[in-house]
């Protein structure tokens, strides 16, 4: 009997959700490795009040890996359900509160995530990128009268909505300790994926943790980068797919990928595709232009992405 493909998927938010659903369709043994810098909404409130790791992106990854049967779909819906009303509970997803409570009781976010996984039969493992909350700091131009001057802004939400141009991001603390289990998963994987997602707040942070970047460089896994379907209006407004690659390379000197998946409809044949193909040389990667988007939207279709991944891994 053939051993299942081991996949470690790095990212956060809706982008990671789509990648995890795609990996599910490959019948893989999955580990989700999730960014932990969110400081907005329910996650921001809970990390501020309790000093815990922000739970929102971790909750979404757990929901993505719930069993596909009726019971799994029910509990995925419960984890994602947000309280209504106008009181202190308003806007908190059930899963955020459950994870926050377990972190407080067990004292370890990895144990808390594993406890939820065991209880609900989650088909894979969800791990934080680092075992504690992080903050993002960015150099941004376009906020001063002199366009050459930059301003430092802090916080994931501030970076995501800034009207300026983000030039570079850093993590605070600057050299965080990696999650040991996440490093082990990267080193043991057959395939490691990064992206899609918010480029500066969900994708690039993964290469800013020194031990994790080192693992990405040393792993024998096939490394696959999945590009976004479109720039995000605030964070990467006006960015071409080529520029996304240049920005990532500037934050992760020496990092290589084997494959880069690009939505064929987003970058049709022509000059832009030619520029993108040249940019993939920054990572020593092969570009693959496949249809992975939901028609008429900027969202990845998990089943289409699974087909794309399957085709790429067969080459």
C-alpha positions as MATLAB code, in Angstrom:
seq = 'XXXXXXXXXXXXXXXXXXXXXXXXXXXXXXXXXXXXXXXXXXXXXXXXXXXXXXXXXXXXXXXXXXXXXXXXXXXXXXXXXXXXXXXXXXXXXXXXXXXXXXXXXXXXXXXXXXXXXXXXXXXXXXXXXXXXXXXXXXXXXXXXXXXXXXXXXXXXXXXXXXXXXXXXXXXXXXXXXXXXXXXXXXXXXXXXXXXXXXXXXXXXXXXXXXXXXXXXXXXXXXXXXXXXXXXXXXXXXXXXXXXXXXXXXXXXXXXXXXXXXXXXXXXXXXXXXXXXXXXXXXXXXXXXXXXXXXXXXXXXXXXXXXXXXXXXXXX';
ca = [
       0.000    0.000    0.000;
       1.395    3.392   -1.029;
       2.030    5.832    1.811;
      -0.044    9.034    1.594;
       1.595   12.171    0.255;
       2.820   14.368    3.116;
       1.943   18.019    2.505;
       2.928   20.999    4.663;
       0.920   24.087    3.658;
       2.069   27.517    4.831;
      -0.098   30.633    4.802;
      -3.059   32.197    6.533;
      -6.656   33.289    6.126;
      -8.797   32.483    3.098;
      -5.802   31.670    0.901;
      -4.623   28.897    3.195;
      -8.215   27.657    3.519;
      -8.328   27.110   -0.270;
      -4.940   25.374   -0.317;
      -5.943   23.029    2.493;
      -9.185   22.114    0.756;
      -7.173   21.413   -2.399;
      -4.716   19.226   -0.479;
      -7.684   17.333    0.954;
      -8.676   16.381   -2.584;
      -5.217   14.848   -3.059;
      -5.851   12.422   -0.156;
      -2.718   13.805    1.480;
      -1.466   13.742    5.056;
      -1.686   17.480    5.760;
      -0.041   19.866    8.180;
      -1.197   23.484    8.102;
       1.364   26.024    9.333;
      -0.375   29.310   10.058;
       0.698   32.931   10.497;
      -0.033   34.446   13.918;
       0.228   38.221   13.495;
      -3.473   39.115   13.186;
      -4.423   42.057   15.395;
      -7.866   42.906   14.040;
     -11.434   41.854   14.798;
     -12.065   39.014   17.203;
      -8.456   37.800   17.061;
      -7.138   41.230   17.947;
      -9.539   41.569   20.851;
      -8.667   38.160   22.275;
      -4.905   38.576   21.942;
      -5.194   42.013   23.545;
      -7.388   40.899   26.449;
      -5.868   37.469   27.124;
      -2.341   37.742   25.729;
      -2.859   34.615   23.626;
      -1.946   33.674   20.106;
      -4.512   35.176   17.655;
      -6.897   32.309   16.922;
      -8.729   33.402   13.755;
      -6.503   31.976   11.006;
      -5.912   28.829   13.067;
      -9.690   28.385   13.398;
     -10.136   28.696    9.630;
      -7.487   26.051    9.025;
      -9.228   23.681   11.454;
     -12.524   24.265    9.638;
     -10.861   23.535    6.286;
      -9.673   20.164    7.575;
     -12.955   19.016    9.141;
     -14.295   15.714    7.771;
     -16.475   15.988    4.669;
     -19.343   14.065    6.233;
     -22.478   15.617    7.730;
     -21.005   15.709   11.231;
     -17.826   17.387   10.023;
     -19.724   20.002    8.054;
     -21.901   20.715   11.099;
     -18.948   21.286   13.426;
     -17.058   23.299   10.830;
     -20.079   25.581   10.685;
     -20.154   25.831   14.474;
     -16.460   26.780   14.649;
     -17.022   29.498   12.030;
     -20.291   30.840   13.516;
     -20.017   34.418   14.797;
     -22.089   35.657   17.703;
     -24.570   38.384   16.833;
     -25.951   41.173   18.963;
     -24.188   44.258   20.196;
     -22.566   43.140   23.442;
     -19.118   41.948   24.417;
     -19.560   38.643   22.552;
     -20.620   40.228   19.266;
     -18.413   39.242   16.338;
     -16.511   36.482   18.123;
     -16.542   33.151   16.239;
     -17.243   30.126   18.419;
     -13.978   28.540   17.313;
     -11.943   31.549   18.427;
     -13.399   31.336   21.930;
     -12.924   27.570   22.099;
      -9.296   27.854   21.049;
      -8.705   30.776   23.422;
     -10.149   28.800   26.312;
      -8.058   25.715   25.560;
      -4.898   27.805   25.237;
      -5.588   29.255   28.690;
      -6.378   25.881   30.274;
      -3.561   23.876   28.630;
      -1.002   26.664   28.458;
       0.217   25.593   25.019;
      -1.357   26.513   21.652;
      -0.067   23.346   19.980;
      -1.721   21.179   22.651;
      -4.904   23.233   22.281;
      -4.976   22.769   18.505;
      -4.259   19.050   18.803;
      -7.055   18.702   21.371;
      -9.567   20.250   18.984;
      -8.242   18.129   16.146;
      -8.613   14.929   18.152;
     -12.079   15.828   19.439;
     -13.554   16.647   16.028;
     -11.631   14.218   13.850;
      -9.787   16.953   11.953;
      -8.101   15.360    8.949;
      -4.649   16.807    9.349;
      -2.779   18.908   11.865;
      -2.897   22.666   12.406;
       0.167   24.400   13.876;
       1.125   28.017   14.525;
       4.149   29.391   12.684;
       5.575   30.387   16.075;
       4.205   29.497   19.533;
       3.275   33.071   20.482;
       1.687   36.175   18.952;
       3.693   38.336   16.540;
       3.372   41.868   15.280;
       4.117   43.078   11.747;
       6.091   46.272   11.152;
       6.328   47.851    7.691;
       8.199   50.589    5.862;
       5.621   52.518    3.834;
       6.087   55.313    1.315;
       3.466   57.690   -0.028;
       2.285   58.874    3.386;
       4.494   61.980    3.503;
       4.596   65.060    1.295;
       7.967   63.894    0.004;
       7.336   60.603   -1.849;
      10.916   59.524   -1.151;
      10.322   59.407    2.594;
       9.010   56.302    4.331;
       7.095   55.872    7.557;
       7.128   52.874    9.878;
       3.693   51.478   10.669;
       2.901   48.575   12.966;
       0.155   45.975   13.041;
      -1.355   43.637   10.463;
      -4.520   45.690   10.075;
      -2.540   48.925    9.635;
      -0.385   47.281    6.971;
      -3.410   45.780    5.202;
      -5.294   49.079    4.887;
      -2.509   51.632    4.488;
      -3.059   54.032    1.567;
       0.715   54.104    1.039;
       2.999   51.625   -0.692;
       4.419   48.881    1.526;
       8.110   48.463    0.743;
       9.287   46.009    3.356;
       7.897   44.170    6.363;
       9.507   42.818    9.527;
       8.339   40.769   12.479;
       8.312   41.926   16.085;
      10.084   40.380   17.874;
      12.582   40.355   14.976;
      13.911   36.791   15.417;
      11.019   34.754   16.814;
      11.437   31.165   17.839;
       9.814   28.778   15.367;
       7.272   26.142   16.327;
       9.331   22.949   16.636;
       6.539   20.750   15.278;
       6.146   23.039   12.259;
       9.848   22.708   11.435;
       9.604   18.937   11.769;
       6.594   18.907    9.401;
       8.464   20.930    6.766;
      11.472   18.637    6.953;
       9.340   15.461    6.770;
       7.066   16.660    3.942;
       6.979   15.399    0.369;
       5.474   18.723   -0.748;
       5.580   22.167    0.865;
       3.221   24.879   -0.386;
       3.347   28.622    0.304;
       0.440   30.923   -0.575;
      -1.859   32.204   -1.814;
      -2.887   34.939    0.608;
      -2.274   38.499    1.734;
       1.278   38.892    0.500;
       2.749   41.071    3.242;
       0.737   39.745    6.179;
       0.089   36.045    5.440;
       2.771   34.894    2.972;
       5.998   36.841    3.546;
       5.926   36.414    7.370;
       6.659   32.716    6.844;
      10.095   33.516    5.421;
      10.907   35.996    8.217;
      11.205   33.338   10.926;
      14.889   32.342   10.666;
      14.487   28.676   11.632;
      11.527   28.255    9.302;
      13.339   29.886    6.381;
      16.275   27.576    7.042;
      13.935   24.568    7.001;
      12.393   25.736    3.726;
      15.874   25.939    2.244;
      17.016   22.547    3.566;
      13.937   20.378    3.105;
      14.005   17.693    0.447;
      10.288   18.332   -0.215;
       9.067   19.688   -3.511;
       8.443   23.385   -2.855;
       5.442   24.960   -4.565;
       4.550   28.668   -4.504;
       0.923   29.515   -5.347;
       0.386   33.056   -6.619;
      -2.645   35.194   -5.901;
      -5.276   35.733   -8.561;
      -5.196   39.521   -8.162;
      -3.491   42.215   -6.087;
      -5.292   43.236   -2.921;
      -6.580   46.830   -3.287;
      -4.821   48.203   -0.198;
      -1.890   45.925    0.620;
      -0.616   45.214   -2.904;
      -2.698   47.556   -5.062;
      -1.189   47.891   -8.530;
       1.219   44.980   -8.060;
       1.735   42.701  -11.044;
       2.312   38.973  -10.474;
       5.946   39.606  -11.397;
       6.279   42.230   -8.668;
       4.840   39.810   -6.104;
       7.788   37.516   -6.892;
      10.354   40.310   -6.661;
       9.009   41.415   -3.275;
       9.073   37.877   -1.897;
      12.627   37.339   -3.169;
      13.742   40.577   -1.497;
      12.539   39.222    1.858;
      13.990   35.715    1.464;
      17.423   35.795   -0.117;
      18.484   32.374   -1.310;
      15.069   30.737   -1.042;
      14.254   28.406   -3.927;
      11.035   26.882   -5.206;
      10.619   24.010   -7.597;
       7.282   25.153   -9.022;
       5.183   28.321   -9.158;
       1.469   27.944   -9.898;
      -0.139   30.857  -11.748;
      -3.767   31.132  -12.788;
      -3.748   30.998  -16.590;
      -6.732   33.328  -16.924;
      -5.096   35.939  -14.674;
      -1.896   36.094  -16.736;
      -2.795   35.291  -20.373;
      -0.084   34.780  -22.999;
       1.709   38.021  -23.826;
       4.219   40.474  -22.398;
       3.091   40.194  -18.779;
       3.432   36.400  -18.850;
       6.896   36.701  -20.408;
       7.985   39.057  -17.609;
       6.575   36.666  -15.013;
       8.398   33.691  -16.512;
      11.671   35.605  -16.274;
      10.936   36.508  -12.652;
      10.495   32.840  -11.691;
      14.249   32.502  -12.255;
      14.691   34.404   -8.982;
      13.677   31.164   -7.263;
      14.999   28.673   -9.822;
      11.396   27.578  -10.327;
       9.302   26.217  -13.178;
       6.169   28.284  -13.867;
       2.890   26.438  -14.439;
      -0.067   28.296  -15.959;
      -3.245   26.451  -15.029;
      -6.872   27.398  -14.432;
      -7.281   27.523  -10.649;
      -9.733   30.388  -10.078;
     -13.477   30.569   -9.573;
     -14.709   32.183  -12.823;
     -15.638   35.820  -12.325;
     -13.958   36.111   -8.933;
     -10.548   36.534   -7.322;
     -10.887   33.344   -5.289;
      -9.151   30.029   -5.830;
     -11.364   27.043   -6.591;
     -10.086   24.275   -4.286;
     -10.984   21.483   -6.730;
      -9.372   23.313   -9.648;
      -6.325   24.014   -7.500;
      -6.180   20.322   -6.579;
      -6.194   19.422  -10.280;
      -3.436   21.965  -10.870;
      -1.337   20.622   -8.019;
      -1.834   17.062   -9.196;
      -0.711   17.984  -12.703;
       2.318   19.914  -11.422;
       3.424   17.096   -9.126;
       3.150   14.634  -12.012;
       5.798   16.537  -14.016;
];
